[in-house]
Amino acid sequence: MKNIQILYEDDFLLILNKPAGLAVQGGEGIKSSIDKILAEIRTPPPLLVHRLDMDTSGILLTAKGHEAASRLSRLFAGSGKVTKQYTAVCSGCPEKKEGSILQELNIRGSVKNCETRYKLVKKGIFSEHEYSVLEIEPETGRMHQIRRHLAMIGNPIMGDDKYGDFSLNKKLRKAGVKRLLLHASRLIINEEFKLNIISPMPDYFHPFT
């Protein structure tokens, strides 16, 4: 798997470090995706257990076989059994150093309750603009939840071309940063598989972290 790092593998799991810009699942207009790559190089191909946005990098968990996939799906559905941590570089700085964002989101025409917890890691200045590095833990896993919640509180993720600060994003691109600054950095499974996986930050995060 060229350009896709394997973070962990055993008889049941294959955990990948997904690069930004690569889709997890194939579909109309998508030429390359994780599921297609796995189908081409593994027999039988590992099964997707959860998803990451195309623009988000980091830890992606797959299961070897339906039994392992079913066990993992039950863990993901259970409160406190799986912790997903993300690192985000955001425009500005939240009023509180840590907190929880409780905002309903419209997901495909249905309103869903959503919660995203965050903690301030550091602050800095980019092109005379304040930014903050946040550690994020989504309590629910809705589509674009982290990106939308941070935009709602006035701290959109830098490099987000859908919900972000577009004038700031232009400055980022001129500086050579052309990716969404959101990374799935840590995965903790507290039961059964008992794993604590950390993914290294992509190089384009380094000026900010």
CSV table of C-alpha atoms in Angstrom, one decimal, residues 56-195:
chain,number,residue,atom,x,y,z
A,56,THR,CA,-9.0,14.2,7.2
A,57,SER,CA,-5.8,12.3,7.8
A,58,GLY,CA,-5.0,9.7,10.5
A,59,ILE,CA,-6.1,6.5,12.2
A,60,LEU,CA,-8.5,4.2,10.2
A,61,LEU,CA,-9.5,0.9,11.8
A,62,THR,CA,-10.4,-2.1,9.6
A,63,ALA,CA,-11.3,-5.7,10.7
A,64,LYS,CA,-10.2,-9.0,9.3
A,65,GLY,CA,-13.4,-10.9,8.9
A,66,HIS,CA,-17.1,-10.3,9.8
A,67,GLU,CA,-16.7,-11.6,13.4
A,68,ALA,CA,-14.0,-9.1,14.2
A,69,ALA,CA,-16.0,-6.3,12.5
A,70,SER,CA,-19.1,-7.2,14.5
A,71,ARG,CA,-17.2,-7.1,17.8
A,72,LEU,CA,-15.6,-3.8,16.9
A,73,SER,CA,-18.9,-2.3,15.9
A,74,ARG,CA,-20.4,-3.2,19.2
A,75,LEU,CA,-17.5,-1.6,21.0
A,76,PHE,CA,-17.9,1.6,18.9
A,77,ALA,CA,-21.6,1.7,19.8
A,78,GLY,CA,-20.9,1.3,23.6
A,79,SER,CA,-20.3,4.4,25.7
A,80,GLY,CA,-16.7,4.7,26.9
A,81,LYS,CA,-15.3,1.6,25.2
A,82,VAL,CA,-13.6,3.4,22.3
A,83,THR,CA,-12.0,6.8,22.5
A,84,LYS,CA,-11.2,8.7,19.3
A,85,GLN,CA,-8.9,11.7,19.6
A,86,TYR,CA,-8.3,14.2,16.9
A,87,THR,CA,-5.9,17.1,16.6
A,88,ALA,CA,-7.2,20.3,15.0
A,89,VAL,CA,-5.6,23.6,14.2
A,90,CYS,CA,-8.3,26.3,14.4
A,91,SER,CA,-8.8,29.9,13.5
A,92,GLY,CA,-8.8,32.0,16.7
A,93,CYS,CA,-9.1,30.5,20.2
A,94,PRO,CA,-12.1,29.3,22.1
A,95,GLU,CA,-13.3,31.3,25.1
A,96,LYS,CA,-12.7,28.4,27.4
A,97,LYS,CA,-9.5,26.3,27.5
A,98,GLU,CA,-11.6,23.2,27.5
A,99,GLY,CA,-15.3,22.4,27.1
A,100,SER,CA,-18.0,20.6,25.3
A,101,ILE,CA,-19.9,21.7,22.3
A,102,LEU,CA,-23.5,20.6,22.4
A,103,GLN,CA,-25.2,21.6,19.1
A,104,GLU,CA,-27.8,19.7,17.1
A,105,LEU,CA,-26.8,19.1,13.4
A,106,ASN,CA,-29.0,18.5,10.4
A,107,ILE,CA,-27.8,15.2,8.9
A,108,ARG,CA,-29.4,14.4,5.6
A,109,GLY,CA,-32.6,16.1,6.6
A,110,SER,CA,-32.8,14.7,10.1
A,111,VAL,CA,-31.8,16.7,13.2
A,112,LYS,CA,-29.3,14.8,15.4
A,113,ASN,CA,-28.0,15.5,18.9
A,114,CYS,CA,-24.2,15.9,18.8
A,115,GLU,CA,-21.5,16.5,21.3
A,116,THR,CA,-17.8,17.4,20.8
A,117,ARG,CA,-15.3,17.8,23.6
A,118,TYR,CA,-12.2,19.9,23.2
A,119,LYS,CA,-9.1,20.9,25.1
A,120,LEU,CA,-6.7,23.7,24.2
A,121,VAL,CA,-3.1,22.5,23.6
A,122,LYS,CA,-1.4,25.7,22.5
A,123,LYS,CA,-1.9,29.0,20.9
A,124,GLY,CA,0.1,30.8,18.2
A,125,ILE,CA,0.2,33.4,15.4
A,126,PHE,CA,0.1,32.8,11.7
A,127,SER,CA,0.2,35.7,9.3
A,128,GLU,CA,-0.9,38.1,12.1
A,129,HIS,CA,-3.8,35.8,12.8
A,130,GLU,CA,-4.3,33.9,16.1
A,131,TYR,CA,-4.7,30.2,15.9
A,132,SER,CA,-5.2,27.4,18.4
A,133,VAL,CA,-4.3,23.7,18.5
A,134,LEU,CA,-7.1,21.7,20.0
A,135,GLU,CA,-7.3,18.1,21.2
A,136,ILE,CA,-10.8,16.9,20.2
A,137,GLU,CA,-12.9,13.9,21.3
A,138,PRO,CA,-16.3,13.5,19.5
A,139,GLU,CA,-18.8,11.9,21.8
A,140,THR,CA,-21.0,11.2,18.8
A,141,GLY,CA,-19.9,10.5,15.2
A,142,ARG,CA,-22.0,12.5,12.8
A,143,MET,CA,-20.9,13.5,9.3
A,144,HIS,CA,-18.5,16.5,9.5
A,145,GLN,CA,-19.4,16.9,13.2
A,146,ILE,CA,-16.0,18.2,14.4
A,147,ARG,CA,-15.7,20.6,11.4
A,148,ARG,CA,-19.2,22.0,11.8
A,149,HIS,CA,-19.1,22.3,15.6
A,150,LEU,CA,-15.9,24.2,15.6
A,151,ALA,CA,-17.2,26.5,12.9
A,152,MET,CA,-20.4,27.1,15.0
A,153,ILE,CA,-18.4,28.4,17.9
A,154,GLY,CA,-16.3,30.7,15.7
A,155,ASN,CA,-13.2,28.6,15.5
A,156,PRO,CA,-13.3,26.8,12.2
A,157,ILE,CA,-10.5,24.4,11.3
A,158,MET,CA,-7.8,26.0,9.2
A,159,GLY,CA,-7.8,24.7,5.6
A,160,ASP,CA,-11.5,23.8,5.7
A,161,ASP,CA,-12.8,24.8,2.4
A,162,LYS,CA,-16.4,23.9,3.3
A,163,TYR,CA,-17.0,25.5,6.8
A,164,GLY,CA,-13.8,27.5,7.3
A,165,ASP,CA,-12.4,31.0,7.0
A,166,PHE,CA,-11.9,31.3,3.3
A,167,SER,CA,-9.6,34.4,3.3
A,168,LEU,CA,-7.4,32.7,5.9
A,169,ASN,CA,-7.3,29.6,3.8
A,170,LYS,CA,-6.0,31.6,0.9
A,171,LYS,CA,-3.1,32.8,3.1
A,172,LEU,CA,-2.4,29.2,4.1
A,173,ARG,CA,-2.3,28.0,0.5
A,174,LYS,CA,0.2,30.8,-0.4
A,175,ALA,CA,2.3,29.6,2.5
A,176,GLY,CA,2.2,26.0,1.1
A,177,VAL,CA,-0.4,24.5,3.4
A,178,LYS,CA,-3.0,23.1,1.2
A,179,ARG,CA,-4.7,20.5,3.5
A,180,LEU,CA,-7.4,20.5,6.1
A,181,LEU,CA,-5.6,20.7,9.5
A,182,LEU,CA,-7.6,17.9,11.1
A,183,HIS,CA,-5.9,14.6,12.1
A,184,ALA,CA,-7.2,11.5,13.7
A,185,SER,CA,-4.3,11.2,16.1
A,186,ARG,CA,-5.2,8.6,18.7
A,187,LEU,CA,-7.4,5.6,19.1
A,188,ILE,CA,-8.0,3.8,22.5
A,189,ILE,CA,-10.0,0.6,22.8
A,190,ASN,CA,-10.6,-0.1,26.5
A,191,GLU,CA,-12.1,-3.6,26.2
A,192,GLU,CA,-11.5,-6.9,24.3
A,193,PHE,CA,-8.7,-5.7,22.0
A,194,LYS,CA,-7.2,-3.2,24.5
A,195,LEU,CA,-5.2,-1.0,22.1
